[in-house]
Coordinates of C-alpha atoms in Angstrom, one line a residue:
X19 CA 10.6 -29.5 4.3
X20 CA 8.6 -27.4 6.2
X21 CA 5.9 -24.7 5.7
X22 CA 7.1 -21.3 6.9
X23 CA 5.4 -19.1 9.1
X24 CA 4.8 -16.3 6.4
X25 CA 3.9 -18.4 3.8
X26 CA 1.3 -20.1 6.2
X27 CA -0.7 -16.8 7.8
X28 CA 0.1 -15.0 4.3
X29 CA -2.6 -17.1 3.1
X30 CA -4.7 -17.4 6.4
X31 CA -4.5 -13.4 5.6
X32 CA -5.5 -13.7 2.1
X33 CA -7.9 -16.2 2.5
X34 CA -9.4 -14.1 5.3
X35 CA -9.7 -11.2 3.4
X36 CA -11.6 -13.4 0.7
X37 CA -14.0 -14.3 2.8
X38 CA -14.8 -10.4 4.0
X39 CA -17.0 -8.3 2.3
X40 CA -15.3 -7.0 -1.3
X41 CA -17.3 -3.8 -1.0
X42 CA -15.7 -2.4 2.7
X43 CA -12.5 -4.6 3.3
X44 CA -11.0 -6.0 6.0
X45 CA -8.4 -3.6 8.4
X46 CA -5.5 -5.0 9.5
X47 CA -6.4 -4.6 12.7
X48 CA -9.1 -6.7 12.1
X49 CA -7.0 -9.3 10.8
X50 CA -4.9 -9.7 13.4
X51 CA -7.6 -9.8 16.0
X52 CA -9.0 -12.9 13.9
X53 CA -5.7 -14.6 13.3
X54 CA -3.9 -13.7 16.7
X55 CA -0.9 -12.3 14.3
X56 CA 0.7 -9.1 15.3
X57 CA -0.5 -6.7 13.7
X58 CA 3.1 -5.6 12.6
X59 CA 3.2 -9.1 11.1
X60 CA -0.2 -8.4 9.1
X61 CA 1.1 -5.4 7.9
X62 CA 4.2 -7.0 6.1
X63 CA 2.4 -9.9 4.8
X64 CA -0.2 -7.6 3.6
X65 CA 2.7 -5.7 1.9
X66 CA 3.9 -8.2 0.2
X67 CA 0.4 -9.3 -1.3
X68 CA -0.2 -6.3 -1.9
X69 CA 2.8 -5.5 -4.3
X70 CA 2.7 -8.7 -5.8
X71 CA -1.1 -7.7 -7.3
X72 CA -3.3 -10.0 -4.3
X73 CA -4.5 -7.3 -3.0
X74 CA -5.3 -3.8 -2.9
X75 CA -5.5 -1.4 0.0
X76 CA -8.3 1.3 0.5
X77 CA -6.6 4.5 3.0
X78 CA -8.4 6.0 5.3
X79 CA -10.6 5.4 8.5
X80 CA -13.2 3.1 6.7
X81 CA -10.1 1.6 4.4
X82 CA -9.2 -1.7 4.1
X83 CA -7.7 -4.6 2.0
X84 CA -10.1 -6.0 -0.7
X85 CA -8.7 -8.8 -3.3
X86 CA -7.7 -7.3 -6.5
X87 CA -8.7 -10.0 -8.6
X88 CA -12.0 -12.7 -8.4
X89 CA -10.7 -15.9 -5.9
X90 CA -11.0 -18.3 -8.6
X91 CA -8.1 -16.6 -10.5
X92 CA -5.9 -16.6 -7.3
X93 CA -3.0 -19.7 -8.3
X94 CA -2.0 -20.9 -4.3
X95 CA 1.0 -22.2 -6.1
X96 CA 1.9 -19.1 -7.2
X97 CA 1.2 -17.1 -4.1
X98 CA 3.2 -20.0 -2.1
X99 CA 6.0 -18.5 -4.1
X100 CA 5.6 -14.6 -3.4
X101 CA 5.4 -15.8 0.2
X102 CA 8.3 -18.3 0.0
X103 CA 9.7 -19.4 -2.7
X104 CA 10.1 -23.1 -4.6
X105 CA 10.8 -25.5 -2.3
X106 CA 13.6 -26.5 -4.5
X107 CA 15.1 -23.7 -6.6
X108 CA 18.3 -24.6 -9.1
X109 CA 20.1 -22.5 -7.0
X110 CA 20.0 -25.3 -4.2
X111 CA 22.9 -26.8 -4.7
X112 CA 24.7 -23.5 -4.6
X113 CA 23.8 -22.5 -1.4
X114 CA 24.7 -25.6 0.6
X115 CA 27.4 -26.6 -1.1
X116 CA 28.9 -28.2 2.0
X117 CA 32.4 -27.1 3.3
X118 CA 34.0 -26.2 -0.5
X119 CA 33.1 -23.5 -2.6
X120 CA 31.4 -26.7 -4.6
X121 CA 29.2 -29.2 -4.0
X122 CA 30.9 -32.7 -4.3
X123 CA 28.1 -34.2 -5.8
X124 CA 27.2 -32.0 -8.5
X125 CA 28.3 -33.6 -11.1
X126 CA 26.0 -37.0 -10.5
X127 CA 23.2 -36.3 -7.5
X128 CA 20.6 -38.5 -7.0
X129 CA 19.7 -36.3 -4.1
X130 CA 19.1 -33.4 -6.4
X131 CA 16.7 -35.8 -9.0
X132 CA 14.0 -36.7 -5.3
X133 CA 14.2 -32.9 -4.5
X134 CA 13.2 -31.8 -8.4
X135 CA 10.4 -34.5 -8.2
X136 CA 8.7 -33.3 -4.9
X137 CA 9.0 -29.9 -6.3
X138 CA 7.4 -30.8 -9.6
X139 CA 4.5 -32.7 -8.0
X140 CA 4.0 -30.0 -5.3
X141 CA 3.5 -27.7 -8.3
X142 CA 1.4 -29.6 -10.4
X143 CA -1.3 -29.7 -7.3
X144 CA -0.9 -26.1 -6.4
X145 CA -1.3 -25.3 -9.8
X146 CA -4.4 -26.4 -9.9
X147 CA -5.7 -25.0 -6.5
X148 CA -7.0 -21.7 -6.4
X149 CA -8.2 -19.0 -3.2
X150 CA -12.0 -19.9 -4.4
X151 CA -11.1 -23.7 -3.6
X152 CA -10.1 -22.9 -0.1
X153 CA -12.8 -20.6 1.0
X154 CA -15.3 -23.3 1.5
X155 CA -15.5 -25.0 5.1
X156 CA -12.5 -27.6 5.7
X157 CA -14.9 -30.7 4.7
X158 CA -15.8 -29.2 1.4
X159 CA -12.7 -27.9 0.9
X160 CA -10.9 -31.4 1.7
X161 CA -13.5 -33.0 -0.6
X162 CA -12.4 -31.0 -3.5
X163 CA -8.7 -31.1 -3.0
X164 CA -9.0 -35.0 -2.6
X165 CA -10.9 -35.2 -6.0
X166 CA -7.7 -33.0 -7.7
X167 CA -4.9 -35.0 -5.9
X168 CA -6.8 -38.3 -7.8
X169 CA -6.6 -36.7 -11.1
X170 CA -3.1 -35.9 -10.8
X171 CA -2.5 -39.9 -10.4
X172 CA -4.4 -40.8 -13.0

């Protein structure tokens, strides 16, 4: 399993226009300077945060992107999923269903039971993360996360 490329600078973009000032926005432009992303790239990420409610966009020369809602209401687990989807989606075993039209384990799949787990403990973490958790400088921000992932295995 692997994090994608979109889903990762998705939210390095969001998270970098979380840290900018609310009141002017950050450009795109601007973005991609600080991210080394293309600013083609920024564009379509922003997009899609954008449409799904992250974001909202300001036109003009002094426009920019602003968050459309406070940080600490931002789910990462959520916007993991705008950006990429589950990891594991019921409609798994559909698409890789091997050389017949159906998989020849889906009757009795052990398989399928490790990849439901690591998709339900992935979202019980990220559901407790929000954008406010990560703005904080990686020590503070590693703290916190540390402190969540020992409540969840309690």
């Amino acid at each position: 399993m692997k994090i994608t490329a979109q889903e990762e600078y998705g939210l390095r973009i969001l998270l970098r226009i979380a840290r900018h000032d609310q009141k002017t926005g950050v450009t795109i432009p601007l973005i991609s300077d600080s991210e080394g992303i293309s600013t083609a790239y920024v564009a379509k990420l922003t997009r899609i945060l954008r449409i799904a409610g992250y974001i909202n966009s300001t036109p003009g020369n002094k426009g920019g992107y602003v968050l459309a809602q406070p940080a600490g209401q931002i789910n990462i687990n959520q916007v993991m999923k705008v950006l990429g989807g589950a990891l594991f989606s019921k409609k798994f075993c559909e698409e890789y269903p091997g050389a017949l039209m159906l998989c020849t384990n889906s009757i009795d799949c052990s398989i399928r039971s490790l990849w439901q787990m690591i998709q339900l403990t992935v979202d019980q973490l990220l559901d407790k993360v929000t954008l406010k958790d990560l703005i904080n400088p990686e020590q503070e921000s590693s703290a916190l996360l540390e402190s969540i992932l020992e409540q969840q295995t309690i």
